[in-house]
CSV table of C-alpha atoms in Angstrom, one decimal:
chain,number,residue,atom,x,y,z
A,1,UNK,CA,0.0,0.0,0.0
A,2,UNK,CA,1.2,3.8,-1.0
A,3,UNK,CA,2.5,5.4,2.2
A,4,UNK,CA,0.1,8.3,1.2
A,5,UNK,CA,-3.1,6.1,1.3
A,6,UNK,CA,-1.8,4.7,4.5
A,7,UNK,CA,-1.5,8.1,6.0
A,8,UNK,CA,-5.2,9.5,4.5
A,9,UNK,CA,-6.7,6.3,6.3
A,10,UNK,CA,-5.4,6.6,9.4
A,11,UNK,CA,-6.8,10.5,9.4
A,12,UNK,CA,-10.2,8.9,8.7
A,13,UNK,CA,-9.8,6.5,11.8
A,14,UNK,CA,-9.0,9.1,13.9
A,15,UNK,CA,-11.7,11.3,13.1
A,16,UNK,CA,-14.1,8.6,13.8
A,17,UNK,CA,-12.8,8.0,17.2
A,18,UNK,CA,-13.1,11.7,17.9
A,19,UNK,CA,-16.6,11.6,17.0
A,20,UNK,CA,-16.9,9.2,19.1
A,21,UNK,CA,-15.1,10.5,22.5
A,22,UNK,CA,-17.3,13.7,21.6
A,23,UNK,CA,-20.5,12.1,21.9
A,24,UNK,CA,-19.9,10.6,24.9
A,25,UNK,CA,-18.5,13.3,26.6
A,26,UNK,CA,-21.8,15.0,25.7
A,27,UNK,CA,-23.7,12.6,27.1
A,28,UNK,CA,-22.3,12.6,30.2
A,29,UNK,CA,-22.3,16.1,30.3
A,30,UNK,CA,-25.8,16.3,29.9
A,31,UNK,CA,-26.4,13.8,32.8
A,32,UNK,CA,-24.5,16.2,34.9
A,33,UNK,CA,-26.8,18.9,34.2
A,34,UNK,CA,-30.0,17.2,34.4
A,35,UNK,CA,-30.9,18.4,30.6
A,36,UNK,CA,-32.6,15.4,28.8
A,37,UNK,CA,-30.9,14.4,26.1
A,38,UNK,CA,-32.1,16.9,22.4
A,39,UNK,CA,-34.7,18.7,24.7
A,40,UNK,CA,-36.4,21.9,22.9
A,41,UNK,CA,-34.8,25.0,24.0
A,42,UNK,CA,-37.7,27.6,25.3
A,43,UNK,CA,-35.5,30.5,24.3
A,44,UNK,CA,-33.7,30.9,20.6
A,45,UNK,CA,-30.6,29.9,20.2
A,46,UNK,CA,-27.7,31.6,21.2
A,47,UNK,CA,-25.1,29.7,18.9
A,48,UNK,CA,-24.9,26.7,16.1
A,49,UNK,CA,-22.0,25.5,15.0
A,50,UNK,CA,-21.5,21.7,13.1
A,51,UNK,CA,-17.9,21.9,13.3
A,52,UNK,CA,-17.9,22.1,17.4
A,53,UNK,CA,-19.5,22.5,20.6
A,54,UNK,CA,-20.2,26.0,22.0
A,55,UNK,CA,-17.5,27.0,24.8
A,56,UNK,CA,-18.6,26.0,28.3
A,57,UNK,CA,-20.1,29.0,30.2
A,58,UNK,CA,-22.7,29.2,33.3
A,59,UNK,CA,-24.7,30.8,32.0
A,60,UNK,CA,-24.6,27.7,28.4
A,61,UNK,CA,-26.0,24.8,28.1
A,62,UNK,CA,-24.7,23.1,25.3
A,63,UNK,CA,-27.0,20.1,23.3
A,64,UNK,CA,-26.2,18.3,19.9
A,65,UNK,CA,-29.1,17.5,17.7
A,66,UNK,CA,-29.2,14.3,15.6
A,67,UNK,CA,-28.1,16.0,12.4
A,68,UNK,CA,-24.8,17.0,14.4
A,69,UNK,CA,-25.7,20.4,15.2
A,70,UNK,CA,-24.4,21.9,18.5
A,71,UNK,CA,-26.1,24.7,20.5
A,72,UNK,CA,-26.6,26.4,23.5
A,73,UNK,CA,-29.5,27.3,25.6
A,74,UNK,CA,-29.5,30.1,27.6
A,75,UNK,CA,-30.0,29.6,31.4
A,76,UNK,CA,-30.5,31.8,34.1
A,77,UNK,CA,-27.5,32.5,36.8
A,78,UNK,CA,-30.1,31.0,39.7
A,79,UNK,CA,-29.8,28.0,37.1
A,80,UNK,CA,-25.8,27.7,36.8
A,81,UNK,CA,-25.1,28.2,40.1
A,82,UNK,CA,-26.9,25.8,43.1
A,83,UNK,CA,-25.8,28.0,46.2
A,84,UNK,CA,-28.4,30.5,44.9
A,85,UNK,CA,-32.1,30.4,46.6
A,86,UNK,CA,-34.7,31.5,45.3
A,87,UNK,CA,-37.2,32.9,47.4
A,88,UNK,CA,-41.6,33.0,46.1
A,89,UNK,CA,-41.0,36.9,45.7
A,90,UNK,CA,-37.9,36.5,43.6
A,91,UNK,CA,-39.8,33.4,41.4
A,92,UNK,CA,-43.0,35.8,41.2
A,93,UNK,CA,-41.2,38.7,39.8
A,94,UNK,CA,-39.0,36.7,37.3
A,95,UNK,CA,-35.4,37.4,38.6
A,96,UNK,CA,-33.0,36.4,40.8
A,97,UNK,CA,-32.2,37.1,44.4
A,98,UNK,CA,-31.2,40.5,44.3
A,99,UNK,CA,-31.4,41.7,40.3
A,100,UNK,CA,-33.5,44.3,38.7
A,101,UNK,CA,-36.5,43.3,36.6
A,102,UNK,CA,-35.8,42.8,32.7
A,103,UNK,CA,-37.5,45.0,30.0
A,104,UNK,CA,-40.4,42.0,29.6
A,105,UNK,CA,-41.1,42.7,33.5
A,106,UNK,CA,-41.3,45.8,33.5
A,107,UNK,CA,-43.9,45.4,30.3
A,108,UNK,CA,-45.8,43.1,32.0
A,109,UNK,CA,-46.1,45.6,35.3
A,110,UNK,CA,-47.2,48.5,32.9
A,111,UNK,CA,-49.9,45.8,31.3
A,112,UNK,CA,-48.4,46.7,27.8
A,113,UNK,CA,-49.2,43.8,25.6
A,114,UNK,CA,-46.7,41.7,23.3
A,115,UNK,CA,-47.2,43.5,19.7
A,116,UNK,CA,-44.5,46.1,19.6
A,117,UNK,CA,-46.3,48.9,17.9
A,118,UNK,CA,-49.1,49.1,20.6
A,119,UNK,CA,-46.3,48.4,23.4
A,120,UNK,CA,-44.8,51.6,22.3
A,121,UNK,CA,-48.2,53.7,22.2
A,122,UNK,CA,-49.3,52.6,25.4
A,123,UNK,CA,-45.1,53.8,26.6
A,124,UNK,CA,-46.0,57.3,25.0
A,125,UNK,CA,-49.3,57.2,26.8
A,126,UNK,CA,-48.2,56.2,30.2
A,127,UNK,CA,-44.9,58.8,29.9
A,128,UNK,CA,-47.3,61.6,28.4
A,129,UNK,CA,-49.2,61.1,31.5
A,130,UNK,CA,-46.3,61.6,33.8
A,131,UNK,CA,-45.1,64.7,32.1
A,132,UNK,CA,-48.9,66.2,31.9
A,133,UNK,CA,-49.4,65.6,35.6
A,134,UNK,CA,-46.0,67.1,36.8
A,135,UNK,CA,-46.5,70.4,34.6
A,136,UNK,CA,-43.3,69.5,32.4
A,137,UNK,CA,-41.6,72.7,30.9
A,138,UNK,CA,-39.6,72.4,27.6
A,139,UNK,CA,-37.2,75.3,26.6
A,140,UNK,CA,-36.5,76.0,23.4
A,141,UNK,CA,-33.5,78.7,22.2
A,142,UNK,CA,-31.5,81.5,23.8
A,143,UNK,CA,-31.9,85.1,25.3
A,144,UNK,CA,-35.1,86.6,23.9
A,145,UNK,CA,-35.7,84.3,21.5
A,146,UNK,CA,-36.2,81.7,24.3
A,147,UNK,CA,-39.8,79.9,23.9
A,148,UNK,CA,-41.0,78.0,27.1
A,149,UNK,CA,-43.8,75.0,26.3
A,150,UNK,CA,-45.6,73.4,28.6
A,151,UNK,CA,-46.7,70.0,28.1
A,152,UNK,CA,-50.6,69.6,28.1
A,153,UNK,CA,-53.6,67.2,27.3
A,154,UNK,CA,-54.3,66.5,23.8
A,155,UNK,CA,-56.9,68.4,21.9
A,156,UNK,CA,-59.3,65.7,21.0
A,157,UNK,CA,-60.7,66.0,17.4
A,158,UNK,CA,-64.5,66.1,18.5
A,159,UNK,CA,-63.3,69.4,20.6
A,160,UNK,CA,-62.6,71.4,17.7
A,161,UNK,CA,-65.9,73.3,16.3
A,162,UNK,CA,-67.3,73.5,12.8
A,163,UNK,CA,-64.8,70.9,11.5
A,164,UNK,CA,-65.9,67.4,10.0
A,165,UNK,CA,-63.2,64.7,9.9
A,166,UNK,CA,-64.5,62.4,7.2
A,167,UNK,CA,-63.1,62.8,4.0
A,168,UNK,CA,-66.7,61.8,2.5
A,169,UNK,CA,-67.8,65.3,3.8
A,170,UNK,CA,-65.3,67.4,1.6
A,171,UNK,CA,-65.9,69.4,-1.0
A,172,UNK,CA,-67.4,72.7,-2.2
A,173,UNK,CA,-70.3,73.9,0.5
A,174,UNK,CA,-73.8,75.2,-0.6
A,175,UNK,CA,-73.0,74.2,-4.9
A,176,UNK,CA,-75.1,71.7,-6.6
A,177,UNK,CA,-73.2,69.3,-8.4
A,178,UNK,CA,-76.6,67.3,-9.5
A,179,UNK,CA,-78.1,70.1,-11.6
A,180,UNK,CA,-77.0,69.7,-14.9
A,181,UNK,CA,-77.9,72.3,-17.3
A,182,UNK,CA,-75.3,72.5,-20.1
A,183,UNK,CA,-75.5,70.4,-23.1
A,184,UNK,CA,-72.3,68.6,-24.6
A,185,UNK,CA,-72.4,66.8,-27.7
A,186,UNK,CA,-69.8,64.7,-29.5
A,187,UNK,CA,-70.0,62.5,-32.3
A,188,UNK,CA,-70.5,58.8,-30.1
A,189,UNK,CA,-72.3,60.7,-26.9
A,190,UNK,CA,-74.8,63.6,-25.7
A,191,UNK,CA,-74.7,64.0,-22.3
A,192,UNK,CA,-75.0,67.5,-20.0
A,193,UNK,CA,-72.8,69.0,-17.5
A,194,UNK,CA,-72.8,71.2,-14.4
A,195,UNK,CA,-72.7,75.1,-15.7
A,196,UNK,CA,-69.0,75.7,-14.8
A,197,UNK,CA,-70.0,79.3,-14.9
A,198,UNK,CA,-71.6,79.3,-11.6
A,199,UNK,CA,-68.9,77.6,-10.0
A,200,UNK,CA,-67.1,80.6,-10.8
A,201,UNK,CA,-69.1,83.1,-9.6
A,202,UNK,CA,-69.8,80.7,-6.4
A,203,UNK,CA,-66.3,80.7,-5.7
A,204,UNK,CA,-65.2,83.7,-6.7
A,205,UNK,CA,-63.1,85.8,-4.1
A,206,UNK,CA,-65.6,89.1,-3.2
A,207,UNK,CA,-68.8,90.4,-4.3
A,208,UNK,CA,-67.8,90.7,-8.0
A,209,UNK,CA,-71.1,92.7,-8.8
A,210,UNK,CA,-69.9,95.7,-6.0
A,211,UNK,CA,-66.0,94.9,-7.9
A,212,UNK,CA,-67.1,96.0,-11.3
A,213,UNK,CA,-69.3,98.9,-10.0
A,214,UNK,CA,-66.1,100.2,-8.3
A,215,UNK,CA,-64.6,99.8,-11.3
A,216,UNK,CA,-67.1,101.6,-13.6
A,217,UNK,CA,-66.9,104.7,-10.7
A,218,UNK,CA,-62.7,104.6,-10.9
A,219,UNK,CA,-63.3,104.7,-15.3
A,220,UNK,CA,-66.4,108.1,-15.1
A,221,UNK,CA,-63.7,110.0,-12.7
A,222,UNK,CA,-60.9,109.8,-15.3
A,223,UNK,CA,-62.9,110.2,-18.2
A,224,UNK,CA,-64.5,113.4,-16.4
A,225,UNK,CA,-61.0,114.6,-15.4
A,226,UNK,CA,-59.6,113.7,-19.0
A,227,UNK,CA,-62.6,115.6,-20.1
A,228,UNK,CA,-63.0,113.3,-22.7
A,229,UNK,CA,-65.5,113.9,-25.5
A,230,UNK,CA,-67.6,110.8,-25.8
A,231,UNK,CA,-70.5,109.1,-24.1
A,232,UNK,CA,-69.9,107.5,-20.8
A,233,UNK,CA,-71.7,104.5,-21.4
A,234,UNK,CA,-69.7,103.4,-24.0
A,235,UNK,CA,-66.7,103.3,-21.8
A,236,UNK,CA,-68.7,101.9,-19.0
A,237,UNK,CA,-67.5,97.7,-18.6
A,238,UNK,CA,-70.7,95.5,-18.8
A,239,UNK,CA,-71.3,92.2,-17.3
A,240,UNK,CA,-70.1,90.0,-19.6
A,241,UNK,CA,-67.0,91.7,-20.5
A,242,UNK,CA,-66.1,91.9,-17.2
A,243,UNK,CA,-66.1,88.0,-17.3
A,244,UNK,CA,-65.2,87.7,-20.8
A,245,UNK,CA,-61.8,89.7,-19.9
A,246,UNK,CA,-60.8,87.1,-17.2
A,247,UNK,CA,-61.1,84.6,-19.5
A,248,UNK,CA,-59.2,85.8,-22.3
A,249,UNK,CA,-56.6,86.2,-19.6
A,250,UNK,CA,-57.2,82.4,-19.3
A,251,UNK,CA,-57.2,81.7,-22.7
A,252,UNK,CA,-53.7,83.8,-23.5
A,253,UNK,CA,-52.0,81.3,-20.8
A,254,UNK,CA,-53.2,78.2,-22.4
A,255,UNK,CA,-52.2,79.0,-25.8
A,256,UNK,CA,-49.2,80.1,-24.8
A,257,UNK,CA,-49.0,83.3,-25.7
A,258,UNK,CA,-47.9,86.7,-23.7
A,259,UNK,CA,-50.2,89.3,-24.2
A,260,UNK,CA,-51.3,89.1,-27.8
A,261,UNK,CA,-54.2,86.4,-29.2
A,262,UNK,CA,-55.1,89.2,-31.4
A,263,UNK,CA,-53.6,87.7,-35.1
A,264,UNK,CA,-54.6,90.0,-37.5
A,265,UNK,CA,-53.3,91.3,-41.0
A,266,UNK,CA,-51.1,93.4,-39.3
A,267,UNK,CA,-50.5,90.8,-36.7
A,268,UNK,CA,-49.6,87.6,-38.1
A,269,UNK,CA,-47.9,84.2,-36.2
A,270,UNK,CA,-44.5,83.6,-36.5
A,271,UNK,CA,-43.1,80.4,-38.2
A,272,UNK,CA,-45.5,77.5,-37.7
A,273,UNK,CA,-47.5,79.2,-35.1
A,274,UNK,CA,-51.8,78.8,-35.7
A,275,UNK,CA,-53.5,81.6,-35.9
A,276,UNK,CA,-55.3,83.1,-32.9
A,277,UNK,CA,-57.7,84.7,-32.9
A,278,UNK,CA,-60.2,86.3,-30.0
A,279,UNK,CA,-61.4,89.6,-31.9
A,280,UNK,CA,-65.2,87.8,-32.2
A,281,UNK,CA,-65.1,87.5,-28.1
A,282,UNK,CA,-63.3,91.2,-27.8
A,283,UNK,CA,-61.7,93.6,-29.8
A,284,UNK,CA,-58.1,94.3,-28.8
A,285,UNK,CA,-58.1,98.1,-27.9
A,286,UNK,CA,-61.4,97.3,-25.8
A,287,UNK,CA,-58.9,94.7,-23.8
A,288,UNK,CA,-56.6,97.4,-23.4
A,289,UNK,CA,-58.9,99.9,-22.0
A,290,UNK,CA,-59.9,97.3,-19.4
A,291,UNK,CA,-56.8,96.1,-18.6
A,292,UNK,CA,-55.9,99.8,-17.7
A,293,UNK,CA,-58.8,100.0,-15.0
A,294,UNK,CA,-58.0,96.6,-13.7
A,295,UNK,CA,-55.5,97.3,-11.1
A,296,UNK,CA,-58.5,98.5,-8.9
A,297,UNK,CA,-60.8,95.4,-8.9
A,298,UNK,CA,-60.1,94.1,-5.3
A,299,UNK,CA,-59.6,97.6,-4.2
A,300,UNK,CA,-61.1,98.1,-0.7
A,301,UNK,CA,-61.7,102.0,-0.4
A,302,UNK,CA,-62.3,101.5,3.5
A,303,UNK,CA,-58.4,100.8,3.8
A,304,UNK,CA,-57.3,103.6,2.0
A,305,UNK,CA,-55.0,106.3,3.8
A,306,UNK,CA,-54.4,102.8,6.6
A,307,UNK,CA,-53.2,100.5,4.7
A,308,UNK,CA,-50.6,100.6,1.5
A,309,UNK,CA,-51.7,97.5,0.3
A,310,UNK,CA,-55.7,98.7,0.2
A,311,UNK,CA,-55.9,98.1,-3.4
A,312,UNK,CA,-55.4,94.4,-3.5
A,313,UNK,CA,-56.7,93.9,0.0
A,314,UNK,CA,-60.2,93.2,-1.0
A,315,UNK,CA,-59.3,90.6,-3.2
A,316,UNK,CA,-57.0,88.8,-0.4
A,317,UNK,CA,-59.8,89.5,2.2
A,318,UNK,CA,-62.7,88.2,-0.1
A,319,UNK,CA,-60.9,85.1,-1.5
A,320,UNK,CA,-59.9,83.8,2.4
A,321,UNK,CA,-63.9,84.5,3.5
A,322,UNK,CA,-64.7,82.7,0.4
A,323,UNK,CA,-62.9,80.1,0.9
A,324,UNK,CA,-63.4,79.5,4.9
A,325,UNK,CA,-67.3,79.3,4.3
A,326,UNK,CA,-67.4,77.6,0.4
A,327,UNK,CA,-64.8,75.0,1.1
A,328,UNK,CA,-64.8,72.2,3.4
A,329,UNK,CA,-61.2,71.1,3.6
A,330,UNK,CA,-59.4,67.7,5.2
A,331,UNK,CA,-57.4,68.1,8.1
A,332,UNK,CA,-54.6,67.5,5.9
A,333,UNK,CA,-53.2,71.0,5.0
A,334,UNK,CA,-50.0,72.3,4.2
A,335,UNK,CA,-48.3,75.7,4.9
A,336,UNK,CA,-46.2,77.1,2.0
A,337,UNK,CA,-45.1,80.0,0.8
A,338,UNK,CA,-46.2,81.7,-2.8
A,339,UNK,CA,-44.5,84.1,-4.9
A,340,UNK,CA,-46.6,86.3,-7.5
A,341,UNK,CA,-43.6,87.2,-9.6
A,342,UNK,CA,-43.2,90.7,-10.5
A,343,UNK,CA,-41.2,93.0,-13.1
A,344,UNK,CA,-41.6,96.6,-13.1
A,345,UNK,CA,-40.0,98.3,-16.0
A,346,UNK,CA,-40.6,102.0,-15.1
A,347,UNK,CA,-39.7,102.2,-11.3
A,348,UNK,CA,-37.9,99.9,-8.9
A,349,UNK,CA,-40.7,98.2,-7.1
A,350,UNK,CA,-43.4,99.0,-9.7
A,351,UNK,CA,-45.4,101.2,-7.6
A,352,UNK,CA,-46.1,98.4,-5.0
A,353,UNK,CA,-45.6,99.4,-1.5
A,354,UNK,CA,-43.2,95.9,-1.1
A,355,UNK,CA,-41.5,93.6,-3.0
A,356,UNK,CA,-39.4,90.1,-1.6
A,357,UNK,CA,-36.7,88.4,-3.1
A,358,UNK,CA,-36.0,84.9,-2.4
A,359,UNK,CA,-33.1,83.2,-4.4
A,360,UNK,CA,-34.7,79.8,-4.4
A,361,UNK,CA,-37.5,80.8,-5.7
A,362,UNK,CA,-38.2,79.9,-9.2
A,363,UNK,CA,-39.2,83.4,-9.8
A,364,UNK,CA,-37.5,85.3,-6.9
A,365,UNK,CA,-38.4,88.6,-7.4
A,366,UNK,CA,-42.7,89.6,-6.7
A,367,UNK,CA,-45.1,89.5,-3.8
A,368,UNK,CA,-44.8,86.9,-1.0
A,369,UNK,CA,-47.6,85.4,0.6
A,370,UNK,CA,-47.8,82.7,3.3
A,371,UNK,CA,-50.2,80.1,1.7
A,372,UNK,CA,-52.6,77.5,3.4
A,373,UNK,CA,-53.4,74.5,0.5
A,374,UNK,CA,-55.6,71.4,1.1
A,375,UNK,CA,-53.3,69.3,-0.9
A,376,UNK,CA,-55.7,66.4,-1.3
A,377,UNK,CA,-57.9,69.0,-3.3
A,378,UNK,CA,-55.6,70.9,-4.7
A,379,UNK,CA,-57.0,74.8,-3.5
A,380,UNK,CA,-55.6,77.2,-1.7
A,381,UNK,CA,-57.1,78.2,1.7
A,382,UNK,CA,-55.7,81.0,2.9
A,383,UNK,CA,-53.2,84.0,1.7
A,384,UNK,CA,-51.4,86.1,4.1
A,385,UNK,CA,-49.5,89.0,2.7
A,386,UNK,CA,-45.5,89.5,3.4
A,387,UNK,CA,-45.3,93.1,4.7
A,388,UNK,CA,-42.2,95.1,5.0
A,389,UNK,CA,-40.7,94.8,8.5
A,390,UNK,CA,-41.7,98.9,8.6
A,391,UNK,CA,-45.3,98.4,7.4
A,392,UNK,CA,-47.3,100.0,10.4
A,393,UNK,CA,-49.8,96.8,10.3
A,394,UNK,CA,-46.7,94.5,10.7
A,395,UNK,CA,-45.2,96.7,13.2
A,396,UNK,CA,-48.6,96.0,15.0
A,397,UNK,CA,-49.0,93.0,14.7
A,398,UNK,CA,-45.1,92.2,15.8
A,399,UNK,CA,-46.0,94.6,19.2
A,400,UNK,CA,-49.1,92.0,19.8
């Protein structure tokens, strides 16, 4: 026989015998402890290893399963060491003589159940409680900018007034949706619509009939001081132009035009571009004329000589009213912030009493407001204006 066959034998005779001495060292070990043999461990594993038993500890008990797998079950130290006692108290409250209760212990004493998740609500509830009941103060910043909090009951949701929490109850308030007046005909269907019209006027920001009378007033005083030789009611805007203008404004932002859908002979598109044309709906020069008057629209008269912004105020006023008593909104909102981008051409600010610039803005230069959206329904709620630090109603409203 080749010595080297000799040799890889004998190493396969050996490790037999070592398999054997192993098992029944194990074996006796086991009678030692008490541990029947392959018993199921009542806590996970610890270790497994196939290539050889878990180091001897205290604290390890060390079994082999039949497919040669070693591991250890963990035992308590009343377990490893005999001269312990263990008194009814010390069984009763899960610990040995003398140690502090685990984290399961102290669960079980605070009645929080297994599932994690609801374990750690009932924690925050049971900690909340403590820090309601001993008037817990939390300090936030430095020197006068220092904010003090004090740590109260929640507000529960049925405590807050005029506010529905179902999201089948939101939606535009006081607007029927079922009446169906408008007729729309294709070539496969005829069906009718709501009259998107009155949705307009229903949510439109102000009393648009007292708007367009201001506005008639602000067009007979110029014309008088002009001393213009033509009859006021041909300058006078009517009803439906005052609509009509708003939604040529519309219609200029969805073709994508600036300013001019007007394209006549002496107007005509560049390159490729279809012709537009709105002169059916208004004539050009009678936009103009309009658009001239329009800076007064929202104008709110009872602010003027008060307030620098009393021009648009009644458009900011109206559309927040509006919206607080037309809308039902989720209790999902978001606080933003809006820019209405601006460029004068003439003077630095345009002739607006404030302008913000924001470099990450998209448009950083224009009027700031601090905006309230139900994102779910994509509206705004609420506009607050973004003063100058020296406007007196800021300065006011800072002293408050």
């Amino acid at each position: 026989m080749d010595l080297d066959q000799e040799l890889v034998g004998d190493d396969d005779d050996d490790d037999d015998d070592d398999d054997d001495d192993d098992d029944a060292a194990m074996s006796t070990y086991q009678e030692q402890q008490g541990s029947p043999p392959f018993s199921t461990p009542t806590r996970p594993a610890a270790r497994t290893s196939t290539d050889e038993p878990p180091p001897t500890s205290p604290l390890l008990t060390p079994h082999k399963s039949p497919d040669g797998t070693f591991w250890a079950e963990e035992t308590s130290e009343c377990d490893a060491d005999p001269d312990i006692e263990e008194t009814p108290e010390d069984e009763r409250d899960g610990g040995c003589p003398g140690t502090a209760p685990d984290e399961d212990i102290l669960n079980d004493t605070m009645n929080i159940p297994e599932d994690r998740h609801i374990a750690l609500f009932q924690r925050y509830l049971f900690e909340k409680k403590e820090f309601v009941d001993n008037n817990t103060v939390v300090e936030v910043g430095k020197g006068s900018k220092k904010l003090t909090w004090t740590v109260v009951e929640d507000v529960k949701r049925e405590e807050c007034p005029g506010t529905e929490f179902y999201w089948k109850d939101i939606g535009v308030r006081g607007f029927d949706f079922g009446r169906r007046t408008i007729d729309v005909t294709t070539k496969k269907l005829h069906r009718k619509r709501i009259n998107f019209f009155d949705l307009l006027v229903h949510l439109w920001p102000g009393d648009w009939k007292e708007q367009l009378s201001y506005l008639n007033k602000r067009i007979a005083k110029d014309i008088q001081r002009k001393k213009e030789n033509m009859a006021l009611s041909t300058k006078f805007i009517s009803d439906h132009e005052f609509f009509v203008f708003f939604a040529l404004m519309l219609v200029a932002r969805l073709e994508g035009r600036k300013g001019n859908i007007w394209d006549g002979k002496a107007n005509p598109p560049i390159g490729i571009l279809p012709k537009v044309d709105y002169a059916s709906h208004m004539k050009q020069s009678r936009f103009n004329f309009i658009k001239s008057h329009m800076a007064y629209v929202f104008a709110d008269e009872g602010l003027k000589g008060h307030d620098e912004w009393w021009q648009v105020m009644g458009g900011i006023d109206g559309f927040n009213e509006n919206r607080k008593t037309k809308i039902q909104a989720p209790n999902d909102k978001v606080l933003d912030e809006t820019m209405s981008a601006y460029r004068p051409f003439k003077t630095a600010k345009g002739d607006l009493p404030h302008l913000s610039y924001i470099a990450r803005k998209p448009e950083p230069l224009g009027t700031e407001f601090k905006t309230l959206a139900a994102a779910y329904m994509g509206v705004f709620l609420h506009f607050l204006l973004c003063r100058s630090k020296n406007d007196p109603i800021q300065v006011k409203f800072l002293k408050q």
